[in-house]
Amino acid sequence: MDRYMFIDILRENLEKNKVTEIDDIIFEYEEHYNYKLEDGYSEEEISKKLGDPLFLATQYIENTNKEQPNKKFINITGIISLDIFVLLFFITFYAWIAVLFVFSTASLSIGLSLFLNLSPYNLIPYLPYWNGAVLSISFISLALLSYIGTYYNYLYLKQLLKSYFRFHNNVFAKTKNNPTLPSLPIHPKLSKKTSRKLRSIVLFSLNVFAISFILGYLVITITAKSFEFWHVYNWFI
Amino acid sequence: MKSQNKRGLIELCALALLNKGDYYGYDLSVIISKKIDIADGTIYPVLRKLKNDGFVKTYLTEGQGGPPRKYYQLTKSGKEEYKLEKSNWNMLVKNISVLLED
C-alpha cells in the first residue's frame, strides 16, 4: 500500500466514523511518512509498519464529542467582545501616530520657514532674521525628534497588532483543540545597529533642541531688550 | 499480549516520556515502538485520547524554513495522572509476578 492509499483509506474511514479534526489527525501520519522517508524507508514498508488504516480509524471513535460546547461558546463570545475594545484601542493608537506625524511636519515647516526667512500666508509673526535662525535650529531638531518618535510608535503599533492577532488565533485554535503557536512579544525588536543609530540621533537632536531653544530665547531677549519679546514686536495686536 | 491491553501500556509509556520533556508525535512513536511490539500507527490515537482527556497539550514551534513542528507537553493533571498510573503499574507488576511464580 502506498502513502496516498493509506491516507485515503484512513481519511475516508475517519469521516465514516464521524471523527472530528481529521486534518489534525492526518497531519501526524503525513509527518510520520516524511520522517521515515528521510530515513530511507519505502512507502510500502512505512505503511506496513503503521498498521491497518481501517483499524486505526476505529481507534479514534471513542475520543470525539467530549468537549464542552458551553466553554467554547464563552471563549468565542469573549474574544469577539475583546476584539471590539481592542479595535477601538488600535484606532486611537493610529490617530495618535497621525497626530505625532502632523506635529513633526509642522515643526519642520516652522523651522524651515524661519531659516529661509519665509512667512507662508503671513503665518509666521515678525522676528529679526538672526533671532529666528537660531530658533529654527531648535524647531528642526524638535521635528527630527518627533519623527523618530512617530516611527517608533508606528513600529510598536505594528508589533502589538501582530502579537494580538497571534493571541486571537490561538484562542480560536484552543477552542477547536488545535495546536497553538508560541505567543509573540509586544515590543518591536529593532536590530542592534538600527537602535544604536536611532538612540544617538535622539540624544544629539535632544541636546541641540535644548541648547538652541535656550540660546534662541536669550538672543531674542537681548535683541528686544525685554523678556516678553512678543509685546515688543506687537505679535498679538 | 492482546492489542487492546497494549493501549494502556502505550499510554503509560507516553506519559512517562512526556514527564521527562516535550516530544513530537513521531519521536514518541519511534521510542515506544522499540520497547513494545506494536504497529507504529497505534501511538497517534492514544496521544489524541490523552489530549482530549486534558493530560497533554500541543504547541507548534516555528521551524527554520521547514513546516512547524507539533510538540506534545504534559499538563498539570497529566503529571498527576502519570504518578497515579505509575503506582498502579508497580502494584500490578508486583501482584502479577506473585501469581506467575511456579
mmCIF file of C-alpha atoms in Angstrom:
data_model
loop_
_atom_site.group_PDB
_atom_site.id
_atom_site.type_symbol
_atom_site.label_atom_id
_atom_site.label_comp_id
_atom_site.label_asym_id
_atom_site.label_seq_id
_atom_site.Cartn_x
_atom_site.Cartn_y
_atom_site.Cartn_z
ATOM 1 C CA MET A 1 0.000 0.000 0.000
ATOM 2 C CA ASP A 2 1.475 3.376 -0.897
ATOM 3 C CA ARG A 3 1.228 6.575 1.104
ATOM 4 C CA TYR A 4 -1.735 8.068 -0.723
ATOM 5 C CA MET A 5 -3.782 4.910 -0.489
ATOM 6 C CA PHE A 6 -3.087 4.655 3.249
ATOM 7 C CA ILE A 7 -4.033 8.287 3.899
ATOM 8 C CA ASP A 8 -7.093 7.946 1.656
ATOM 9 C CA ILE A 9 -8.428 4.897 3.468
ATOM 10 C CA LEU A 10 -7.713 6.475 6.842
ATOM 11 C CA ARG A 11 -9.436 9.743 5.940
ATOM 12 C CA GLU A 12 -12.427 8.018 4.393
ATOM 13 C CA ASN A 13 -12.997 5.856 7.451
ATOM 14 C CA LEU A 14 -12.439 8.665 9.914
ATOM 15 C CA GLU A 15 -15.167 10.552 8.058
ATOM 16 C CA LYS A 16 -17.370 7.473 8.147
ATOM 17 C CA ASN A 17 -16.810 7.177 11.896
ATOM 18 C CA LYS A 18 -17.725 10.865 12.340
ATOM 19 C CA VAL A 19 -14.391 11.711 13.954
ATOM 20 C CA THR A 20 -13.680 15.448 14.298
ATOM 21 C CA GLU A 21 -10.468 17.359 13.484
ATOM 22 C CA ILE A 22 -9.486 14.894 10.798
ATOM 23 C CA ASP A 23 -6.873 17.208 9.269
ATOM 24 C CA ASP A 24 -5.062 17.321 12.577
ATOM 25 C CA ILE A 25 -5.004 13.520 12.722
ATOM 26 C CA ILE A 26 -3.853 13.155 9.110
ATOM 27 C CA PHE A 27 -1.074 15.692 9.790
ATOM 28 C CA GLU A 28 0.569 13.268 12.258
ATOM 29 C CA TYR A 29 0.605 10.433 9.726
ATOM 30 C CA GLU A 30 1.919 12.683 6.950
ATOM 31 C CA GLU A 31 4.735 13.741 9.273
ATOM 32 C CA HIS A 32 5.407 10.084 10.060
ATOM 33 C CA TYR A 33 5.832 9.358 6.343
ATOM 34 C CA ASN A 34 8.086 12.381 5.890
ATOM 35 C CA TYR A 35 10.459 11.379 8.691
ATOM 36 C CA LYS A 36 10.560 7.701 7.724
ATOM 37 C CA LEU A 37 11.149 8.537 4.056
ATOM 38 C CA GLU A 38 14.066 10.726 5.109
ATOM 39 C CA ASP A 39 15.484 7.726 6.949
ATOM 40 C CA GLY A 40 15.374 5.717 3.729
ATOM 41 C CA TYR A 41 12.315 3.535 4.187
ATOM 42 C CA SER A 42 9.964 2.935 1.269
ATOM 43 C CA GLU A 43 6.304 3.959 1.381
ATOM 44 C CA GLU A 44 5.306 0.287 1.310
ATOM 45 C CA GLU A 45 7.420 -0.523 4.374
ATOM 46 C CA ILE A 46 6.180 2.507 6.274
ATOM 47 C CA SER A 47 2.526 1.696 5.554
ATOM 48 C CA LYS A 48 3.045 -1.885 6.658
ATOM 49 C CA LYS A 49 4.615 -0.815 9.956
ATOM 50 C CA LEU A 50 1.949 1.807 10.623
ATOM 51 C CA GLY A 51 -0.712 -0.881 10.715
ATOM 52 C CA ASP A 52 -4.144 -1.256 9.191
ATOM 53 C CA PRO A 53 -5.720 2.150 8.444
ATOM 54 C CA LEU A 54 -9.175 0.633 8.851
ATOM 55 C CA PHE A 55 -8.287 -0.435 12.387
ATOM 56 C CA LEU A 56 -6.552 2.875 13.188
ATOM 57 C CA ALA A 57 -9.649 4.791 12.096
ATOM 58 C CA THR A 58 -11.721 2.890 14.672
ATOM 59 C CA GLN A 59 -9.268 3.841 17.422
ATOM 60 C CA TYR A 60 -10.402 7.451 17.203
ATOM 61 C CA ILE A 61 -14.089 6.780 17.694
ATOM 62 C CA GLU A 62 -14.311 6.924 21.472
ATOM 63 C CA ASN A 63 -12.362 10.154 21.639
ATOM 64 C CA THR A 64 -14.747 12.511 19.930
ATOM 65 C CA ASN A 65 -17.538 14.743 21.121
ATOM 66 C CA LYS A 66 -16.274 15.099 24.649
ATOM 67 C CA GLU A 67 -15.808 18.851 24.515
ATOM 68 C CA GLN A 68 -17.954 21.192 26.498
ATOM 69 C CA PRO A 69 -19.855 23.288 23.943
ATOM 70 C CA ASN A 70 -20.589 25.851 26.657
ATOM 71 C CA LYS A 71 -16.970 26.692 27.272
ATOM 72 C CA LYS A 72 -16.399 27.005 23.562
ATOM 73 C CA PHE A 73 -19.254 29.481 23.264
ATOM 74 C CA ILE A 74 -17.980 31.595 26.161
ATOM 75 C CA ASN A 75 -14.480 31.649 24.726
ATOM 76 C CA ILE A 76 -15.658 32.766 21.313
ATOM 77 C CA THR A 77 -18.035 35.470 22.578
ATOM 78 C CA GLY A 78 -15.278 36.609 24.955
ATOM 79 C CA ILE A 79 -12.719 37.010 22.226
ATOM 80 C CA ILE A 80 -15.168 38.778 19.929
ATOM 81 C CA SER A 81 -16.104 41.375 22.569
ATOM 82 C CA LEU A 82 -12.428 41.784 23.352
ATOM 83 C CA ASP A 83 -11.802 42.322 19.638
ATOM 84 C CA ILE A 84 -14.220 45.259 19.625
ATOM 85 C CA PHE A 85 -12.466 47.006 22.515
ATOM 86 C CA VAL A 86 -9.063 46.277 21.116
ATOM 87 C CA LEU A 87 -10.150 47.603 17.733
ATOM 88 C CA LEU A 88 -11.077 50.923 19.400
ATOM 89 C CA PHE A 89 -7.702 50.970 21.097
ATOM 90 C CA PHE A 90 -5.901 50.374 17.805
ATOM 91 C CA ILE A 91 -7.901 53.112 16.074
ATOM 92 C CA THR A 92 -6.925 55.522 18.848
ATOM 93 C CA PHE A 93 -3.332 54.435 18.539
ATOM 94 C CA TYR A 94 -3.444 55.094 14.781
ATOM 95 C CA ALA A 95 -4.882 58.549 15.416
ATOM 96 C CA TRP A 96 -2.095 59.234 17.915
ATOM 97 C CA ILE A 97 0.505 58.331 15.318
ATOM 98 C CA ALA A 98 -1.195 60.636 12.809
ATOM 99 C CA VAL A 99 -1.084 63.462 15.377
ATOM 100 C CA LEU A 100 2.592 62.823 16.038
ATOM 101 C CA PHE A 101 3.322 62.859 12.336
ATOM 102 C CA VAL A 102 1.467 66.126 11.772
ATOM 103 C CA PHE A 103 3.222 67.675 14.786
ATOM 104 C CA SER A 104 6.625 66.667 13.392
ATOM 105 C CA THR A 105 5.778 68.062 9.969
ATOM 106 C CA ALA A 106 4.541 71.323 11.500
ATOM 107 C CA SER A 107 7.755 71.735 13.496
ATOM 108 C CA LEU A 108 9.794 71.059 10.399
ATOM 109 C CA SER A 109 7.927 73.614 8.314
ATOM 110 C CA ILE A 110 8.157 76.284 11.027
ATOM 111 C CA GLY A 111 11.879 75.589 11.315
ATOM 112 C CA LEU A 112 12.439 75.790 7.566
ATOM 113 C CA SER A 113 10.353 78.965 7.224
ATOM 114 C CA LEU A 114 12.341 80.691 9.947
ATOM 115 C CA PHE A 115 15.615 79.515 8.494
ATOM 116 C CA LEU A 116 14.777 80.607 4.939
ATOM 117 C CA ASN A 117 13.168 83.806 6.202
ATOM 118 C CA LEU A 118 9.830 82.883 4.629
ATOM 119 C CA SER A 119 6.399 83.554 6.004
ATOM 120 C CA PRO A 120 3.902 81.477 4.005
ATOM 121 C CA TYR A 121 0.420 83.097 4.094
ATOM 122 C CA ASN A 122 1.887 85.529 6.648
ATOM 123 C CA LEU A 123 1.560 82.845 9.303
ATOM 124 C CA ILE A 124 4.959 83.391 10.900
ATOM 125 C CA PRO A 125 4.987 86.500 13.116
ATOM 126 C CA TYR A 126 7.805 89.014 12.731
ATOM 127 C CA LEU A 127 11.212 88.305 14.266
ATOM 128 C CA PRO A 128 14.600 89.744 13.328
ATOM 129 C CA TYR A 129 16.141 87.168 10.965
ATOM 130 C CA TRP A 130 19.117 86.115 13.067
ATOM 131 C CA ASN A 131 16.889 85.533 16.089
ATOM 132 C CA GLY A 132 14.596 83.361 14.017
ATOM 133 C CA ALA A 133 17.525 81.471 12.533
ATOM 134 C CA VAL A 134 18.703 80.353 15.980
ATOM 135 C CA LEU A 135 15.160 79.285 16.872
ATOM 136 C CA SER A 136 14.821 77.473 13.549
ATOM 137 C CA ILE A 137 17.601 75.076 14.579
ATOM 138 C CA SER A 138 15.634 74.143 17.669
ATOM 139 C CA PHE A 139 12.440 73.609 15.630
ATOM 140 C CA ILE A 140 14.222 71.412 13.117
ATOM 141 C CA SER A 141 15.778 69.257 15.831
ATOM 142 C CA LEU A 142 12.381 69.007 17.529
ATOM 143 C CA ALA A 143 10.955 67.804 14.224
ATOM 144 C CA LEU A 144 13.709 65.209 13.941
ATOM 145 C CA LEU A 145 12.994 64.027 17.491
ATOM 146 C CA SER A 146 9.291 63.651 16.935
ATOM 147 C CA TYR A 147 9.740 61.993 13.533
ATOM 148 C CA ILE A 148 11.745 59.311 15.289
ATOM 149 C CA GLY A 149 9.039 59.151 17.956
ATOM 150 C CA THR A 150 6.444 58.678 15.209
ATOM 151 C CA TYR A 151 8.471 55.934 13.601
ATOM 152 C CA TYR A 152 8.948 54.094 16.886
ATOM 153 C CA ASN A 153 5.267 54.386 17.759
ATOM 154 C CA TYR A 154 4.440 53.034 14.340
ATOM 155 C CA LEU A 155 6.720 50.019 14.859
ATOM 156 C CA TYR A 156 5.181 49.485 18.286
ATOM 157 C CA LEU A 157 1.670 49.514 16.853
ATOM 158 C CA LYS A 158 2.676 47.064 14.147
ATOM 159 C CA GLN A 159 4.170 44.638 16.666
ATOM 160 C CA LEU A 160 1.174 44.985 19.014
ATOM 161 C CA LEU A 161 -1.187 44.212 16.146
ATOM 162 C CA LYS A 162 0.823 41.143 15.186
ATOM 163 C CA SER A 163 1.001 39.951 18.760
ATOM 164 C CA TYR A 164 -2.725 40.463 19.326
ATOM 165 C CA PHE A 165 -3.537 38.689 16.083
ATOM 166 C CA ARG A 166 -1.491 35.682 17.191
ATOM 167 C CA PHE A 167 -3.271 35.680 20.561
ATOM 168 C CA HIS A 168 -6.655 35.894 18.825
ATOM 169 C CA ASN A 169 -5.827 32.942 16.577
ATOM 170 C CA ASN A 170 -4.507 30.910 19.484
ATOM 171 C CA VAL A 171 -7.745 31.357 21.418
ATOM 172 C CA PHE A 172 -9.675 30.015 18.444
ATOM 173 C CA ALA A 173 -7.195 27.175 17.998
ATOM 174 C CA LYS A 174 -7.601 26.250 21.665
ATOM 175 C CA THR A 175 -11.392 26.097 21.494
ATOM 176 C CA LYS A 176 -11.068 23.835 18.497
ATOM 177 C CA ASN A 177 -8.422 21.785 20.303
ATOM 178 C CA ASN A 178 -5.897 22.653 17.610
ATOM 179 C CA PRO A 179 -2.241 23.207 18.439
ATOM 180 C CA THR A 180 -1.232 26.798 19.157
ATOM 181 C CA LEU A 181 1.781 28.816 18.050
ATOM 182 C CA PRO A 182 4.055 30.487 20.623
ATOM 183 C CA SER A 183 2.903 33.992 21.549
ATOM 184 C CA LEU A 184 4.801 36.972 20.170
ATOM 185 C CA PRO A 185 6.490 39.753 22.177
ATOM 186 C CA ILE A 186 4.627 43.075 22.286
ATOM 187 C CA HIS A 187 7.745 45.229 21.914
ATOM 188 C CA PRO A 188 9.201 45.849 18.482
ATOM 189 C CA LYS A 189 12.569 44.208 18.016
ATOM 190 C CA LEU A 190 14.981 46.555 16.286
ATOM 191 C CA SER A 191 18.358 45.337 15.159
ATOM 192 C CA LYS A 192 21.203 46.452 17.435
ATOM 193 C CA LYS A 193 22.643 48.651 14.713
ATOM 194 C CA THR A 194 19.352 50.445 13.996
ATOM 195 C CA SER A 195 18.520 51.049 17.634
ATOM 196 C CA ARG A 196 22.029 52.352 18.323
ATOM 197 C CA LYS A 197 21.736 54.718 15.375
ATOM 198 C CA LEU A 198 18.274 55.908 16.452
ATOM 199 C CA ARG A 199 19.427 56.423 20.037
ATOM 200 C CA SER A 200 22.383 58.568 19.006
ATOM 201 C CA ILE A 201 20.201 60.690 16.674
ATOM 202 C CA VAL A 202 17.670 61.155 19.507
ATOM 203 C CA LEU A 203 20.358 62.183 22.012
ATOM 204 C CA PHE A 204 22.000 64.519 19.525
ATOM 205 C CA SER A 205 18.779 66.238 18.464
ATOM 206 C CA LEU A 206 17.555 66.471 22.081
ATOM 207 C CA ASN A 207 20.750 68.305 23.045
ATOM 208 C CA VAL A 208 20.636 70.555 20.006
ATOM 209 C CA PHE A 209 16.982 71.305 20.690
ATOM 210 C CA ALA A 210 17.563 72.236 24.343
ATOM 211 C CA ILE A 211 20.661 74.322 23.686
ATOM 212 C CA SER A 212 19.327 76.204 20.652
ATOM 213 C CA PHE A 213 15.960 76.815 22.335
ATOM 214 C CA ILE A 214 17.571 78.457 25.359
ATOM 215 C CA LEU A 215 20.111 80.245 23.178
ATOM 216 C CA GLY A 216 17.339 81.478 20.874
ATOM 217 C CA TYR A 217 15.341 82.882 23.766
ATOM 218 C CA LEU A 218 18.448 84.606 25.139
ATOM 219 C CA VAL A 219 19.314 86.145 21.765
ATOM 220 C CA ILE A 220 15.760 87.385 21.259
ATOM 221 C CA THR A 221 15.563 88.787 24.784
ATOM 222 C CA ILE A 222 18.814 90.672 24.325
ATOM 223 C CA THR A 223 17.818 91.999 20.879
ATOM 224 C CA ALA A 224 14.349 93.053 22.016
ATOM 225 C CA LYS A 225 15.635 94.250 25.410
ATOM 226 C CA SER A 226 12.654 92.613 27.063
ATOM 227 C CA PHE A 227 11.792 89.181 28.492
ATOM 228 C CA GLU A 228 8.442 89.388 26.768
ATOM 229 C CA PHE A 229 9.668 89.982 23.258
ATOM 230 C CA TRP A 230 6.237 89.226 21.744
ATOM 231 C CA HIS A 231 4.968 92.556 23.118
ATOM 232 C CA VAL A 232 7.944 94.374 21.620
ATOM 233 C CA TYR A 233 7.112 93.046 18.126
ATOM 234 C CA ASN A 234 3.360 93.515 18.652
ATOM 235 C CA TRP A 235 2.522 89.865 17.958
ATOM 236 C CA PHE A 236 -0.933 89.940 19.486
ATOM 237 C CA ILE A 237 -2.306 93.170 18.046
ATOM 238 C CA MET B 1 -0.281 -9.865 24.724
ATOM 239 C CA LYS B 2 -3.546 -8.757 23.130
ATOM 240 C CA SER B 3 -3.521 -5.431 21.368
ATOM 241 C CA GLN B 4 -6.300 -3.954 23.486
ATOM 242 C CA ASN B 5 -4.173 -4.378 26.609
ATOM 243 C CA LYS B 6 -1.249 -2.697 24.943
ATOM 244 C CA ARG B 7 -3.170 0.525 24.572
ATOM 245 C CA GLY B 8 -2.943 1.171 28.289
ATOM 246 C CA LEU B 9 0.773 0.408 28.171
ATOM 247 C CA ILE B 10 1.333 2.840 25.335
ATOM 248 C CA GLU B 11 -0.493 5.460 27.337
ATOM 249 C CA LEU B 12 1.730 4.848 30.353
ATOM 250 C CA CYS B 13 4.893 4.957 28.226
ATOM 251 C CA ALA B 14 3.822 8.202 26.563
ATOM 252 C CA LEU B 15 3.088 9.785 29.955
ATOM 253 C CA ALA B 16 6.457 8.590 31.277
ATOM 254 C CA LEU B 17 8.360 10.038 28.320
ATOM 255 C CA LEU B 18 6.474 13.326 28.379
ATOM 256 C CA ASN B 19 7.144 13.589 32.099
ATOM 257 C CA LYS B 20 10.824 13.905 31.157
ATOM 258 C CA GLY B 21 10.335 16.507 28.426
ATOM 259 C CA ASP B 22 8.404 17.586 25.355
ATOM 260 C CA TYR B 23 8.389 15.351 22.277
ATOM 261 C CA TYR B 24 6.806 15.428 18.890
ATOM 262 C CA GLY B 25 4.493 12.609 17.922
ATOM 263 C CA TYR B 26 6.931 10.898 15.584
ATOM 264 C CA ASP B 27 9.629 10.716 18.259
ATOM 265 C CA LEU B 28 7.216 9.126 20.710
ATOM 266 C CA SER B 29 6.155 6.564 18.127
ATOM 267 C CA VAL B 30 9.766 5.595 17.380
ATOM 268 C CA ILE B 31 10.819 5.290 21.027
ATOM 269 C CA ILE B 32 7.739 3.394 22.158
ATOM 270 C CA SER B 33 7.573 1.013 19.208
ATOM 271 C CA LYS B 34 11.149 -0.001 20.032
ATOM 272 C CA LYS B 35 10.079 -1.061 23.532
ATOM 273 C CA ILE B 36 6.671 -2.544 22.814
ATOM 274 C CA ASP B 37 5.816 -4.650 19.796
ATOM 275 C CA ILE B 38 3.072 -2.520 18.246
ATOM 276 C CA ALA B 39 2.198 -1.135 14.866
ATOM 277 C CA ASP B 40 3.777 2.332 14.506
ATOM 278 C CA GLY B 41 0.418 3.982 13.926
ATOM 279 C CA THR B 42 -1.168 2.960 17.239
ATOM 280 C CA ILE B 43 0.563 5.684 19.234
ATOM 281 C CA TYR B 44 -1.301 8.506 17.466
ATOM 282 C CA PRO B 45 -4.864 7.613 18.575
ATOM 283 C CA VAL B 46 -3.506 7.246 22.128
ATOM 284 C CA LEU B 47 -1.944 10.708 22.009
ATOM 285 C CA ARG B 48 -5.232 12.137 20.802
ATOM 286 C CA LYS B 49 -7.075 10.479 23.675
ATOM 287 C CA LEU B 50 -4.576 11.880 26.196
ATOM 288 C CA LYS B 51 -5.112 15.309 24.670
ATOM 289 C CA ASN B 52 -8.902 15.071 24.789
ATOM 290 C CA ASP B 53 -8.654 13.970 28.421
ATOM 291 C CA GLY B 54 -6.605 17.067 29.141
ATOM 292 C CA PHE B 55 -3.447 15.195 30.162
ATOM 293 C CA VAL B 56 -1.319 16.588 27.362
ATOM 294 C CA LYS B 57 -1.420 19.712 25.244
ATOM 295 C CA THR B 58 0.211 20.514 21.937
ATOM 296 C CA TYR B 59 2.051 23.531 20.672
ATOM 297 C CA LEU B 60 3.778 24.385 17.427
ATOM 298 C CA THR B 61 7.299 25.653 17.027
ATOM 299 C CA GLU B 62 8.255 27.689 14.026
ATOM 300 C CA GLY B 63 10.851 25.580 12.257
ATOM 301 C CA GLN B 64 13.801 27.165 10.439
ATOM 302 C CA GLY B 65 12.423 27.243 6.920
ATOM 303 C CA GLY B 66 10.606 23.941 7.341
ATOM 304 C CA PRO B 67 6.977 23.433 8.354
ATOM 305 C CA PRO B 68 6.059 24.000 12.034
ATOM 306 C CA ARG B 69 6.577 21.026 14.354
ATOM 307 C CA LYS B 70 3.851 19.877 16.705
ATOM 308 C CA TYR B 71 5.123 19.154 20.189
ATOM 309 C CA TYR B 72 3.326 17.345 22.995
ATOM 310 C CA GLN B 73 3.632 18.567 26.559
ATOM 311 C CA LEU B 74 2.323 17.110 29.838
ATOM 312 C CA THR B 75 -0.247 19.271 31.643
ATOM 313 C CA LYS B 76 -0.575 19.544 35.411
ATOM 314 C CA SER B 77 -3.361 16.976 35.508
ATOM 315 C CA GLY B 78 -1.246 14.816 33.170
ATOM 316 C CA LYS B 79 1.535 14.823 35.780
ATOM 317 C CA GLU B 80 -0.921 13.704 38.462
ATOM 318 C CA GLU B 81 -2.250 11.040 36.124
ATOM 319 C CA TYR B 82 1.277 9.795 35.499
ATOM 320 C CA LYS B 83 2.004 9.480 39.232
ATOM 321 C CA LEU B 84 -1.202 7.567 39.757
ATOM 322 C CA GLU B 85 -0.727 5.267 36.781
ATOM 323 C CA LYS B 86 2.875 4.633 37.738
ATOM 324 C CA SER B 87 1.992 3.443 41.242
ATOM 325 C CA ASN B 88 -0.883 1.370 39.830
ATOM 326 C CA TRP B 89 1.532 -0.226 37.404
ATOM 327 C CA ASN B 90 4.126 -1.031 40.058
ATOM 328 C CA MET B 91 1.438 -2.617 42.215
ATOM 329 C CA LEU B 92 0.111 -4.605 39.265
ATOM 330 C CA VAL B 93 3.548 -5.935 38.324
ATOM 331 C CA LYS B 94 4.217 -6.983 41.928
ATOM 332 C CA ASN B 95 0.871 -8.753 42.273
ATOM 333 C CA ILE B 96 1.015 -10.495 38.929
ATOM 334 C CA SER B 97 4.569 -11.692 39.380
ATOM 335 C CA VAL B 98 3.445 -13.365 42.604
ATOM 336 C CA LEU B 99 0.710 -15.122 40.635
ATOM 337 C CA LEU B 100 3.129 -16.151 37.913
ATOM 338 C CA GLU B 101 5.552 -17.821 40.323
ATOM 339 C CA ASP B 102 5.715 -21.547 39.800
#
